[in-house]
Tab-separated table of C-alpha atoms in Angstrom:
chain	number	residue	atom	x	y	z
A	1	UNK	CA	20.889	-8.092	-10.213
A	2	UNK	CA	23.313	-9.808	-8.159
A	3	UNK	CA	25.598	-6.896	-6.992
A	4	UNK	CA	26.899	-6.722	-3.174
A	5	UNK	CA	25.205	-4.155	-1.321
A	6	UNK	CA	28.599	-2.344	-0.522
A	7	UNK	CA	29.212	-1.590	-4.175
A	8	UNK	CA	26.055	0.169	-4.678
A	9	UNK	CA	25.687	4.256	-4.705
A	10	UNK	CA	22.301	4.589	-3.080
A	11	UNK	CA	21.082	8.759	-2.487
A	12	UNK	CA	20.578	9.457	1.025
A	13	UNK	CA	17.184	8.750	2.667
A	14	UNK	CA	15.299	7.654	5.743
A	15	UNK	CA	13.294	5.208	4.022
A	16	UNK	CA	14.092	1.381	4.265
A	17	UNK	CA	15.037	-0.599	1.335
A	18	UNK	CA	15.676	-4.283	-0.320
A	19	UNK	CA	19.619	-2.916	0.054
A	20	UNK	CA	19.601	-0.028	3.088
A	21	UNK	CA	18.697	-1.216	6.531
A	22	UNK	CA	17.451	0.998	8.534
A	23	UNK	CA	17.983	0.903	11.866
A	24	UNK	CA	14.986	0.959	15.031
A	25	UNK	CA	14.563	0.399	18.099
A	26	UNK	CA	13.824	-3.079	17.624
A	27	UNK	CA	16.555	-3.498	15.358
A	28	UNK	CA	17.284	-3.090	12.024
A	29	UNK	CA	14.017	-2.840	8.960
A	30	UNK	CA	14.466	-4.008	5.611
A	31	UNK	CA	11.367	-3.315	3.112
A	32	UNK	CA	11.472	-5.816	0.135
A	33	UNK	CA	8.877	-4.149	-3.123
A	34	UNK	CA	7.205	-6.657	-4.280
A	35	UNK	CA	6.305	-5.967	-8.424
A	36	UNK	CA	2.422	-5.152	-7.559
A	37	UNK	CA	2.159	-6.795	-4.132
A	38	UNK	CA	2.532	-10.243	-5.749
A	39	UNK	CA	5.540	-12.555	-4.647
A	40	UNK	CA	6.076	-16.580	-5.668
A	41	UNK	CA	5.618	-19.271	-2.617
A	42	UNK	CA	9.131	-20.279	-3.053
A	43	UNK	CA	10.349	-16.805	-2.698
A	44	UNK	CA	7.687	-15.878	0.269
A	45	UNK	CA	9.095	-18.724	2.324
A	46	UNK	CA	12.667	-17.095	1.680
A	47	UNK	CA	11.537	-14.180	3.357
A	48	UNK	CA	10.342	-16.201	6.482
A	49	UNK	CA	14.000	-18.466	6.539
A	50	UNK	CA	15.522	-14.650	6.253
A	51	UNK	CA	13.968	-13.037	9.002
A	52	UNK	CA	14.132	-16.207	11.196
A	53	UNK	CA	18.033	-16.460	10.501
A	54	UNK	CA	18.773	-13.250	10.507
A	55	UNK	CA	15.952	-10.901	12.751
A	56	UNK	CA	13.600	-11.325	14.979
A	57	UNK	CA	10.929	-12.939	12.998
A	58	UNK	CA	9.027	-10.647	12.915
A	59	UNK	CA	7.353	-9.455	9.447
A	60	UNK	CA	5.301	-6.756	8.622
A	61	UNK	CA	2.811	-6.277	5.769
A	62	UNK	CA	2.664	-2.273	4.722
A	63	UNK	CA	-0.019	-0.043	3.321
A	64	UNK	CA	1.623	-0.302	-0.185
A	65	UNK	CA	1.524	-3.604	-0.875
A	66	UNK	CA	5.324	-4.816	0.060
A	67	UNK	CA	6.349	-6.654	2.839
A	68	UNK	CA	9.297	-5.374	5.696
A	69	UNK	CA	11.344	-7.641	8.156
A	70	UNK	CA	11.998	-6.360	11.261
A	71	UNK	CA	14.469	-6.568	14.313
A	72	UNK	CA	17.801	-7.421	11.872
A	73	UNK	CA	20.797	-8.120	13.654
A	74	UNK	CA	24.422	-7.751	12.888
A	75	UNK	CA	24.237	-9.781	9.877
A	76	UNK	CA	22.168	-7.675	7.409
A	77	UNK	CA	24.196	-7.913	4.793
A	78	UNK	CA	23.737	-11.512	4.561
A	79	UNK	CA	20.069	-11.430	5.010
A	80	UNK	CA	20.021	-9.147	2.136
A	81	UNK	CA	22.021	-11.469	0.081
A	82	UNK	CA	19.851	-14.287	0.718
A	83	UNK	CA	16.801	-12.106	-0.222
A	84	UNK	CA	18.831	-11.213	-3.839
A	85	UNK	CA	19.165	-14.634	-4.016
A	86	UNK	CA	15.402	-15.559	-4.335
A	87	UNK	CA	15.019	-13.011	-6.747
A	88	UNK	CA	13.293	-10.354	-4.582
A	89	UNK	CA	15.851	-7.293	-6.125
A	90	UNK	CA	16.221	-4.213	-8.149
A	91	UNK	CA	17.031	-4.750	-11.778
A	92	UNK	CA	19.969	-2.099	-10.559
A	93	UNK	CA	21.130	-0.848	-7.451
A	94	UNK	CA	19.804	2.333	-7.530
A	95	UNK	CA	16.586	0.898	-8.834
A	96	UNK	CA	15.320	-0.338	-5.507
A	97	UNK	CA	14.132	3.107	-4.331
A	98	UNK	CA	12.008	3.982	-7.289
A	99	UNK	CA	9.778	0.875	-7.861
A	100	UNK	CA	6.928	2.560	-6.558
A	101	UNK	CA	4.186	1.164	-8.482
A	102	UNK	CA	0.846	0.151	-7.422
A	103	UNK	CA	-2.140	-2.109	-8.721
A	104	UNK	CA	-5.235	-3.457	-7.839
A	105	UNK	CA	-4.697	-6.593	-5.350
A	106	UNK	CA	-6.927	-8.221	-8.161
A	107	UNK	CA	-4.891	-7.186	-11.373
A	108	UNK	CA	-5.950	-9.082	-13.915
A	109	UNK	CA	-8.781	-11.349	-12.504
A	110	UNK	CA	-10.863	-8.866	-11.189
A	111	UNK	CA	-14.527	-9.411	-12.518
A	112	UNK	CA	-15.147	-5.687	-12.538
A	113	UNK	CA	-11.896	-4.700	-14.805
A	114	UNK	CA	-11.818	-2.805	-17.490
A	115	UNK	CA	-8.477	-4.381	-18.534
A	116	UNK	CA	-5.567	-6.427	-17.258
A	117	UNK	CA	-2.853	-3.550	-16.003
A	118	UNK	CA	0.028	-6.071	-15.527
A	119	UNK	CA	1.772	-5.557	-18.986
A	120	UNK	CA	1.882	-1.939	-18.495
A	121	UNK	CA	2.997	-2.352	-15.292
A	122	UNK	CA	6.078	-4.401	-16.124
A	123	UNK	CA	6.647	-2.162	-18.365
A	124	UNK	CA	6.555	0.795	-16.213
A	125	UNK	CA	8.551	-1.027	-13.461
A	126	UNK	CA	11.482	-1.576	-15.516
A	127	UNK	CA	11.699	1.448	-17.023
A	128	UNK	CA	11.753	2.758	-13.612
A	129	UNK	CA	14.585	1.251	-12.752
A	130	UNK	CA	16.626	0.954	-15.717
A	131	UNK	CA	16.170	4.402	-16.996
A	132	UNK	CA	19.545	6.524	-15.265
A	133	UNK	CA	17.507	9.378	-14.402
A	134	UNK	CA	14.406	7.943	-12.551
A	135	UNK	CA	17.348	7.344	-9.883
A	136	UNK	CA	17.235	11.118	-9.075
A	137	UNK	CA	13.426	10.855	-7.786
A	138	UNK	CA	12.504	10.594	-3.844
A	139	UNK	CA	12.263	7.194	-2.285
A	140	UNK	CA	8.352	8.194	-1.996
A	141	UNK	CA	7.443	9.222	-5.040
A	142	UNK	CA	4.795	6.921	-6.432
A	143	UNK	CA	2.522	5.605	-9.273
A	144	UNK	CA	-0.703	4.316	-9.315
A	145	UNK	CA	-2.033	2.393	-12.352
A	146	UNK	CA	-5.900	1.247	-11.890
A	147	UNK	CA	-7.419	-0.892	-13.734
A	148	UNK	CA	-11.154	-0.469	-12.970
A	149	UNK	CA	-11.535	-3.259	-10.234
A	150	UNK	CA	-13.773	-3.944	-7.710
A	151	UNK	CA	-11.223	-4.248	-5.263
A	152	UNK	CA	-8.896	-0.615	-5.416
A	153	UNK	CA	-7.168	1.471	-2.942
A	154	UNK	CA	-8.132	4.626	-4.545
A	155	UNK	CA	-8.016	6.865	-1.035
A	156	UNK	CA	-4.101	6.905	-1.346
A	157	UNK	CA	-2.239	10.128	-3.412
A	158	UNK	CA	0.107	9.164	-5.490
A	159	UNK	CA	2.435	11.454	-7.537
A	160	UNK	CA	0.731	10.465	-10.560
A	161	UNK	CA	-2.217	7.771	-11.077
A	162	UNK	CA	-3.932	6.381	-14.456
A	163	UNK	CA	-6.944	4.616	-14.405
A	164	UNK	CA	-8.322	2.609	-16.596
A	165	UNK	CA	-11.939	3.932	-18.966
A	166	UNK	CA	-13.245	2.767	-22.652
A	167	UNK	CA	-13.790	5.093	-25.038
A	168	UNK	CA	-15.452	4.623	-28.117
A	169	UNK	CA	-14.622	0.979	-27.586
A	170	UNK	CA	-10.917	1.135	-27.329
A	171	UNK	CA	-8.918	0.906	-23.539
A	172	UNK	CA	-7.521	4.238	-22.659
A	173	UNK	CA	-5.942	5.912	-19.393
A	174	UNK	CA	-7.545	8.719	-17.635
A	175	UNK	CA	-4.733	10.129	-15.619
A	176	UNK	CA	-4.012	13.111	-12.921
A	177	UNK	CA	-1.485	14.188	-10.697
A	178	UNK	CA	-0.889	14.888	-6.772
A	179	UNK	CA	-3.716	12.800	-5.971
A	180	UNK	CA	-5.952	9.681	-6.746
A	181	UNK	CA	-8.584	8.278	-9.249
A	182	UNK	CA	-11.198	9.888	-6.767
A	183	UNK	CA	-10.249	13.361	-8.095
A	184	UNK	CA	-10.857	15.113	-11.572
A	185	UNK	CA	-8.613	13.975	-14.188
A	186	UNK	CA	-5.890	15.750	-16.067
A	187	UNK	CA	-6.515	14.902	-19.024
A	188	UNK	CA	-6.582	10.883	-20.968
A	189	UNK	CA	-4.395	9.089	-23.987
A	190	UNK	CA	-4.902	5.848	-25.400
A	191	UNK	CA	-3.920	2.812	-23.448
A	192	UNK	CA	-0.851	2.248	-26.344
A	193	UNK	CA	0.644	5.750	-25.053
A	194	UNK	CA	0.456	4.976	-21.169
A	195	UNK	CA	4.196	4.157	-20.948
A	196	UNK	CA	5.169	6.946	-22.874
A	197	UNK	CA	3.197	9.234	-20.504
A	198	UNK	CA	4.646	7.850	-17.531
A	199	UNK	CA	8.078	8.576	-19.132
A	200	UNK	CA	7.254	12.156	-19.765
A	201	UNK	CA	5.387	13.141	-16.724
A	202	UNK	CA	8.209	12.131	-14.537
A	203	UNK	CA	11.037	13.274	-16.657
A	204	UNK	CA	9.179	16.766	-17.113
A	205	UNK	CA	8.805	16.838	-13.093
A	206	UNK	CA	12.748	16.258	-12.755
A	207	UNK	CA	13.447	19.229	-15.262
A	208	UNK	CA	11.303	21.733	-13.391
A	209	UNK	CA	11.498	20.668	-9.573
A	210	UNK	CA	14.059	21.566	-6.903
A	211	UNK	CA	15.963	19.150	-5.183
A	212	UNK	CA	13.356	20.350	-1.880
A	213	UNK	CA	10.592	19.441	-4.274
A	214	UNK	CA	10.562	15.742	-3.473
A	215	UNK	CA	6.526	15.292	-4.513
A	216	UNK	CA	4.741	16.170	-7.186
A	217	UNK	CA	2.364	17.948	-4.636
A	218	UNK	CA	5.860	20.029	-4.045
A	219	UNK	CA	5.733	21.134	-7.712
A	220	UNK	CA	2.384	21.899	-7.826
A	221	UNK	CA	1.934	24.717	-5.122
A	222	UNK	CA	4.818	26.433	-6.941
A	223	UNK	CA	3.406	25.691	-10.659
A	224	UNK	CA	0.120	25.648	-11.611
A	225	UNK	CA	-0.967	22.061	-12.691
A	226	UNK	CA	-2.351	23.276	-16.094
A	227	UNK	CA	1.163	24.600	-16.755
A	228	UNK	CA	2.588	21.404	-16.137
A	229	UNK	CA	-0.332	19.944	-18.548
A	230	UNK	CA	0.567	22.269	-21.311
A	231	UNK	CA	4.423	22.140	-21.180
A	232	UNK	CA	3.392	18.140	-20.900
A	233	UNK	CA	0.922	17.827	-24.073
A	234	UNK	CA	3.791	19.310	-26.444
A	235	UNK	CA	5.694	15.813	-25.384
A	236	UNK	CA	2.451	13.167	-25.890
A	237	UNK	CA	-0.575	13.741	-27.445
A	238	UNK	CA	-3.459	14.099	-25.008
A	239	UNK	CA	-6.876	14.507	-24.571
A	240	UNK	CA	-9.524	16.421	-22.625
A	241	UNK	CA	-11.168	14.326	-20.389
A	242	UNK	CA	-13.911	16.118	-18.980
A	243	UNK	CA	-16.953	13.482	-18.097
A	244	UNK	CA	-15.161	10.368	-16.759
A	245	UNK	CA	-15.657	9.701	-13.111
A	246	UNK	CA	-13.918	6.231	-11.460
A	247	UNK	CA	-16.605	3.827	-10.638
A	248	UNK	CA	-16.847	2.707	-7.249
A	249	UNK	CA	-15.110	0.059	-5.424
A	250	UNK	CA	-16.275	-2.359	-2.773
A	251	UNK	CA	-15.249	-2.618	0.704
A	252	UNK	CA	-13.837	-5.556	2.014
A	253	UNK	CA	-13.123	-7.395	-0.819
A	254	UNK	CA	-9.550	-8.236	0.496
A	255	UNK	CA	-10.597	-10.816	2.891
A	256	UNK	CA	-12.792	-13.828	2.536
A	257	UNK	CA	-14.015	-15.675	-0.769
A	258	UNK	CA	-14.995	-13.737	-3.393
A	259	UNK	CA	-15.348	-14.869	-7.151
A	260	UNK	CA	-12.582	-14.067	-10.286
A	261	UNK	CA	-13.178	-13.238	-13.864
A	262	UNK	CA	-13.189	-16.878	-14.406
A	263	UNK	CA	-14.794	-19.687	-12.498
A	264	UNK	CA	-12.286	-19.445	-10.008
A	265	UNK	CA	-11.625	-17.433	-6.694
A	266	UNK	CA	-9.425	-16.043	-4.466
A	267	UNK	CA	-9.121	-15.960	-1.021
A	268	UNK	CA	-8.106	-13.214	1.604
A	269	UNK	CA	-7.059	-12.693	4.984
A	270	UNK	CA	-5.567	-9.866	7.249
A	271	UNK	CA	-2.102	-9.746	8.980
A	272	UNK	CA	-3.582	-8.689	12.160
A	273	UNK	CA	-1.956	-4.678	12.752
A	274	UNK	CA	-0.010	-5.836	9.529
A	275	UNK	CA	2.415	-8.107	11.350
A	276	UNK	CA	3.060	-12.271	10.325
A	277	UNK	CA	5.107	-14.201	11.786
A	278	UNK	CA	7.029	-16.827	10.207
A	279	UNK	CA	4.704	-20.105	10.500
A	280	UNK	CA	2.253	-17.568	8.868
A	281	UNK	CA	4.106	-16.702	5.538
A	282	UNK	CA	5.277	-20.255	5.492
A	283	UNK	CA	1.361	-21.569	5.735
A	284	UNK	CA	-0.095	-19.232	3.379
A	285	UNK	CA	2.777	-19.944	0.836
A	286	UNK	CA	2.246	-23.385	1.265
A	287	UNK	CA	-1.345	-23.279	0.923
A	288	UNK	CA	-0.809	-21.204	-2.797
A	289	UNK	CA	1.085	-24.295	-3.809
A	290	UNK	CA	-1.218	-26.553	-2.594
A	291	UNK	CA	-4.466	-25.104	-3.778
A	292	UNK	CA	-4.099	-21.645	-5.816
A	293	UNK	CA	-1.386	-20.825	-8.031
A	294	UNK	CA	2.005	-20.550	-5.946
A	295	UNK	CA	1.534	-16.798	-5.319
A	296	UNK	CA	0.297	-14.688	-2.910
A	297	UNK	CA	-0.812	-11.281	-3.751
A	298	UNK	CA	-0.199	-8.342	-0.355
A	299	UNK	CA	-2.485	-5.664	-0.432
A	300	UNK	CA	-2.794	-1.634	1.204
A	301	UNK	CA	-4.975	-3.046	3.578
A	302	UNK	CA	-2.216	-5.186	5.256
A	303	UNK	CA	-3.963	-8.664	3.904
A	304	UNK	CA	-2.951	-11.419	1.267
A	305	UNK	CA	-4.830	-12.614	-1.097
A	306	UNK	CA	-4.607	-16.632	-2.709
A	307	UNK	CA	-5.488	-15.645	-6.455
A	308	UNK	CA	-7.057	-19.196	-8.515
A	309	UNK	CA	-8.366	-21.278	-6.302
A	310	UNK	CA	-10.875	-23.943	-7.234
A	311	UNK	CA	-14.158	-22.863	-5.830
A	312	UNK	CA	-14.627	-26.314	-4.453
A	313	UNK	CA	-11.334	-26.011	-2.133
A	314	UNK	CA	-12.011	-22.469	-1.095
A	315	UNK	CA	-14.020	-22.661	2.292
A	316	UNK	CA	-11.295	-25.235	3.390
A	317	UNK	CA	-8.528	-22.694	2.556
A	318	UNK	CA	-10.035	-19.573	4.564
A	319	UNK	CA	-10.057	-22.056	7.373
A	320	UNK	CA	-6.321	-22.949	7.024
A	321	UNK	CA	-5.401	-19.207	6.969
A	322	UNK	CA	-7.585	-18.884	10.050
A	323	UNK	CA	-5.781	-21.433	11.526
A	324	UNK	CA	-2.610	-20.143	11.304
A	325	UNK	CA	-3.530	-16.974	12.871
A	326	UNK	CA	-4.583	-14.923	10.025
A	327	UNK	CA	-8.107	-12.532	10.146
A	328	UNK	CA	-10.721	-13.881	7.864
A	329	UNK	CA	-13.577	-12.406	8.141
A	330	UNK	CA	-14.459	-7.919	7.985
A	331	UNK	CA	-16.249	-8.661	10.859
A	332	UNK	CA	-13.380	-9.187	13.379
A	333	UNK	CA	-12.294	-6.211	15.495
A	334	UNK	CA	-8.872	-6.318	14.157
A	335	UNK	CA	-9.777	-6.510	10.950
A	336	UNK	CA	-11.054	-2.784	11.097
A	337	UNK	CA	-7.782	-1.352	13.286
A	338	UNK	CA	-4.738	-0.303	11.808
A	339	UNK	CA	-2.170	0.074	14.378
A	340	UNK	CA	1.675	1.718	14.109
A	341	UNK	CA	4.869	0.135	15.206
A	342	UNK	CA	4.804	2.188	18.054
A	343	UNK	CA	6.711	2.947	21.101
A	344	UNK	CA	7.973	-0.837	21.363
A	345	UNK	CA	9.801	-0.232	18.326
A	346	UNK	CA	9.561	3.511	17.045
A	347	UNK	CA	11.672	6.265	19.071
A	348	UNK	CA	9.190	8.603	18.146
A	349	UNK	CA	5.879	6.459	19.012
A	350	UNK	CA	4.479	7.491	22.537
A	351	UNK	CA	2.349	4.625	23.409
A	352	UNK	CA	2.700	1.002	22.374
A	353	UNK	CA	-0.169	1.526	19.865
A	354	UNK	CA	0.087	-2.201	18.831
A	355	UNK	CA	-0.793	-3.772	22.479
A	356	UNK	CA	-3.311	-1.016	22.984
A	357	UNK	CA	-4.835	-1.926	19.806
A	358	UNK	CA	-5.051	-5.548	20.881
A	359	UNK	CA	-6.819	-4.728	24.376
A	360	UNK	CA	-8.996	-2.171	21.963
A	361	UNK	CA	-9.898	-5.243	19.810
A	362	UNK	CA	-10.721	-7.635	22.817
A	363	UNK	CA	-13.082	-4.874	24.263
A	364	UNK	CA	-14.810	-4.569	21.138
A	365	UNK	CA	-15.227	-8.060	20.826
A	366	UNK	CA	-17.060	-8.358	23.589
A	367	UNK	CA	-19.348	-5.911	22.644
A	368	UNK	CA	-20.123	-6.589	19.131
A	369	UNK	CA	-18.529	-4.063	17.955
A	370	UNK	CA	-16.453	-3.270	14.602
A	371	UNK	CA	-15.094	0.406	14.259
A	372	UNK	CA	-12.812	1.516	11.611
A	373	UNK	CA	-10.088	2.940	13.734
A	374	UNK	CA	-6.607	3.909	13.140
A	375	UNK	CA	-3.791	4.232	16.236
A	376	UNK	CA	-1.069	6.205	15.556
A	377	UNK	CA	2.306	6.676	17.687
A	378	UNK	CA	2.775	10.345	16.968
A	379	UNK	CA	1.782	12.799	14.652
A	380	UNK	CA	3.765	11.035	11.086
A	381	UNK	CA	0.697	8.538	10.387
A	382	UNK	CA	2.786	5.636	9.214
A	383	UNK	CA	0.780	2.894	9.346
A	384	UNK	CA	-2.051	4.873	7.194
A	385	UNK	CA	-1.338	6.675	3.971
A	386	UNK	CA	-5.040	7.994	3.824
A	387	UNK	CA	-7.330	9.778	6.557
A	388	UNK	CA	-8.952	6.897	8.759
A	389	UNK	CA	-12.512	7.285	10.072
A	390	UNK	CA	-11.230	7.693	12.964
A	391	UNK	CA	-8.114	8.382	14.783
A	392	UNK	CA	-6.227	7.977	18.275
A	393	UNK	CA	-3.093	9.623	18.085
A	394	UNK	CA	-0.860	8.958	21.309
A	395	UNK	CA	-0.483	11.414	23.694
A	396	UNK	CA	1.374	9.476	26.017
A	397	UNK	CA	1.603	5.982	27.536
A	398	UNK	CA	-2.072	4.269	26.754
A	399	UNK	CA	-3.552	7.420	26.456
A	400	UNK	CA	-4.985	8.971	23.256
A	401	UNK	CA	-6.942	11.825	21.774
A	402	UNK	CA	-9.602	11.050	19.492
A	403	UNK	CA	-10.577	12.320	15.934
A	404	UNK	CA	-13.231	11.893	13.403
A	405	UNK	CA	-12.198	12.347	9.626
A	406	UNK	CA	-13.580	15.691	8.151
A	407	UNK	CA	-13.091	16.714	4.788
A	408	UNK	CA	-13.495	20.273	5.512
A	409	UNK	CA	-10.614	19.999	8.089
A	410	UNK	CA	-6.818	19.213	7.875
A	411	UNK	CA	-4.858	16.087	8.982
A	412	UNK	CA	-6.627	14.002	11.316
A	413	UNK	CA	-10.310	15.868	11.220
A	414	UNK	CA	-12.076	16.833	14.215
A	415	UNK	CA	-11.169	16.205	17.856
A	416	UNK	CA	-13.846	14.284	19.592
A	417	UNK	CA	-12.053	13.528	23.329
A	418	UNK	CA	-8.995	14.008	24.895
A	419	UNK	CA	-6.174	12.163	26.642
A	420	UNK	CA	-8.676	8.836	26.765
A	421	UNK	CA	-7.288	5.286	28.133
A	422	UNK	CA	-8.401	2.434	26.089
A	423	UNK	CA	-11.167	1.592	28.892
A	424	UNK	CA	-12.679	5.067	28.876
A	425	UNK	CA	-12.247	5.109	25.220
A	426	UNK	CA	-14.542	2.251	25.332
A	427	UNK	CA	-17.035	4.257	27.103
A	428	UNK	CA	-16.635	6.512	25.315
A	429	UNK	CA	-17.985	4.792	22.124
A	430	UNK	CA	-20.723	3.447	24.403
A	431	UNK	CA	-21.864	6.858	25.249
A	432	UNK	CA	-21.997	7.729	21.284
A	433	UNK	CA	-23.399	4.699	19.921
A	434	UNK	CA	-24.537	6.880	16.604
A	435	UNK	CA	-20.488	7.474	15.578
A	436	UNK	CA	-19.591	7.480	12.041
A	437	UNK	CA	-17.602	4.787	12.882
A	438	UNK	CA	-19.539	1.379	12.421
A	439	UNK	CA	-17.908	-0.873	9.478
C-alpha cells in the first residue's frame, strides 16, 4: 500500500492513525498498528529515525499493543511516508482504522497454548482491511483472539473475543461478545470456522446497528445478545458452550526471563509510563538482531518482549535493556504505575500525571513499596482500557482523589481520599498499610 495520504477517503474520527495525525498539545500523534504487537528491527528503528526527523522523539507504547509518535511537526506527511515506506501500512487506505486485532504477547511460543493464533490472525487482519464494508466500523471497535497463554490481557472488552479450548481432541474457539474471555461464552465452532465467524459477527452487527451504535456494547442494550446469537447461528453453525471457563493467566510475565515452548526464551521489559525514546527502540531492535530473532513483540502492559533468545545469552540481554533505560524487573515502582499523557500534552489532563507519577515512583522506592496504581488526567481513562486497582484521577494541579476498584461499583470503584498531593498520598498509603494494593 503505497498511496499518498491526500488521496485517501478516511471517515471522520478523533482517533490517531498510521495516515491521520492528530493534533495535541505537544504536537501532532501518529499511532502505527502493529499486526499483533510484533514489528521487524529494521522497521522498529524506522520508527525511531521518523520521530527523530520529524517529532519530538518522543514514542509511546499503548495499552493495545501498537506504538504512537508524538510531538509531529509541520512535516507529517513525510513522516508518514517514511513509515509506508518500511512497511508499517494498511493493505488499503481505509484499512488503517479497522486493524484492531489483538493476541497474546506470546502467540505462538507460549508454553501454556492451546494453539498458535497467528494464522488466523493474518487471516482475520486482512480480511479486515480488504473487505469494503469492514471500512464502515468505528476506529475502536476491536477483536480479541486468545490462544490459551500464560501471558493474556484478558481484563480488556473487546467487541468480540475467541479463545482458544480442545474439544474432544480437536482446536476450537469459544467466543462472546461486548466483553472478554473472563465472561461466559456465547456459544463455540471449530477452529476451521473462526474466520468465517469473525466475518459474520461483524457483518451481522453492521446490518442491525445505527450509525450512534459505534460498539457492540451499543447494540447490545438495544438487542438482546441471544437475538443476535440466533439471527447469527442461521449464518455459521455453532455450538452451545456451556462448561468452558478460560484458564488463568500469570502476572508479570511481560518482563524479565521466562521460558518458550521450546528451549528458548524471551525477554521483557517496560517502557516506563509507556514512553521510549529513540536510543531505546534503537537498542532493543538492535539487541533482537543481535541475540533473538529481529523482532520485538509490544504488549497491553506498555512492555516489549525479545521472543527466541538462547537461554545462555538471556541474563546479559535483560541487562542491556536495563541499560538503556528500560524496567526489568515487576518489582520496580514504575513497573506497577500506568500514567496518562497528561496536562503537559493533553488539553483535557489537569495535572501532569506523568511527572507526578515519577515523584510517586521515587517515594515508593524508598519505601519498598510496589502498588498497582493508575493516574489519570481526567475522567476518559486513556492510558488504561481496564479498571486499575487503584486510581488517582486529577483534580487539579498535583492533586488527586483516590479510588479502589469495586466490582459492585461503576467506573473507577470506591473513593478512598480526596484532593491528596503526591506527599500526603504517600501518607496516606502509610496510614493503610493493609490496601488491596500490594503487587
Amino acid at each position: 500500500m503505497n498511496e499518498h495520504p491526500s488521496s485517501c477517503v478516511i471517515r471522520p474520527t478523533g482517533c490517531p492513525g498510521l495516515l491521520r495525525v492528530v493534533q495535541a498539545l505537544d504536537g501532532g500523534i501518529c499511532r502505527i498498528k502493529l499486526d499483533g504487537g510484533s514489528i521487524q528491527s529494521v522497521q522498529a528503528d524506522t520508527v525511531a529515525s521518523a520521530a527523530e526527523r520529524f517529532a519530538g522523539g518522543v514514542i509511546e507504547a499503548t495499552n493495545r499493543a501498537n506504538l504512537q509518535i508524538r510531538g509531529i511537526g509541520a512535516a507529517q506527511d513525510a513522516l508518514i511516508e517514511q513509515l509506508l515506506a518500511a512497511g508499517l501500512g494498511p493493505h488499503t487506505p481505509a484499512g488503517d482504522d479497522v486493524r484492531n486485532l489483538m493476541l497474546s504477547p506470546s502467540a505462538g511460543i507460549d508454553r501454556q497454548m492451546l494453539f498458535d493464533t497467528r494464522p488466523l490472525a493474518a487471516q482475520i487482519l486482512l480480511t479486515l482491511q480488504i473487505h469494503e464494508r469492514f471500512n464502515e466500523l468505528s476506529a475502536k471497535f476491536a477483536v480479541q483472539l486468545d490462544g490459551g497463554e500464560a501471558m493474556a490481557m484478558l481484563e480488556h472488552h473487546h467487541d468480540l473475543w475467541l479463545s482458544a479450548l480442545v474439544h474432544r481432541g480437536e482446536p476450537w474457539l469459544a467466543f462472546g461478545l461486548a466483553g472478554s474471555p473472563l465472561d461466559k461464552p456465547a456459544g463455540k465452532v471449530p477452529l476451521a470456522q473462526g474466520h468465517a465467524l469473525v466475518v459474520m459477527v461483524l457483518e451481522s452487527f453492521l446490518d442491525l446497528a445505527r450509525p450512534d451504535q459505534t460498539r457492540m456494547r451499543h447494540l447490545l442494550a438495544e438487542i438482546p445478545e441471544d437475538e443476535f446469537i440466533v439471527r447469527l447461528a442461521r449464518r455459521v453453525a455453532l455450538q452451545p458452550c456451556l462448561d468452558w471457563q478460560r484458564g488463568a493467566s500469570v502476572d508479570g510475565l511481560h518482563i524479565g526471563i521466562h521460558p518458550q515452548h521450546d528451549d528458548r526464551v524471551y525477554v521483557g521489559a517496560q517502557a516506563p509510563l509507556g514512553r521510549l525514546d529513540t536510543a531505546m527502540l534503537r537498542g532493543a531492535a538492535q539487541l533482537a538482531l543481535e541475540k533473538g530473532d529481529g523482532s520485538l513483540r509490544f504488549t497491553p502492559w506498555q512492555s516489549l518482549l525479545l521472543p527466541n533468545v538462547g537461554a545462555h545469552d538471556a541474563k546479559q540481554v535483560l541487562a542491556r535493556l536495563g541499560e538503556l533505560g528500560l524496567v526489568c524487573s515487576p518489582d520496580e515502582p514504575l513497573a506497577n504505575l500506568i500514567a496518562c499523557t497528561g496536562s503537559s500534552g493533553c488539553g483535557k489532563a489537569l495535572a501532569d500525571t506523568k511527572a507526578d507519577a515519577r515523584q510517586l515512583a521515587e517515594r515508593l522506592q524508598r519505601h519498598g513499596q510496589a502498588l498497582k496504581i493508575h493516574l489519570t488526567g481526567c475522567p476518559r481513562s486513556c492510558a488504561a482500557a481496564h479498571v486499575a486497582p487503584a486510581t488517582l484521577l486529577a483534580v487539579g494541579p498535583g492533586r488527586y482523589d483516590l479510588y479502589f476498584r469495586d466490582a459492585t461499583l461503576p467506573g473507577f470503584g470506591a473513593l478512598q481520599a480526596h484532593n491528596l498531593t503526591i506527599e500526603a498520598l504517600g501518607h496516606w498509603f502509610d496510614a493503610h498499610p493493609r490496601s488491596p494494593l500490594d503487587a
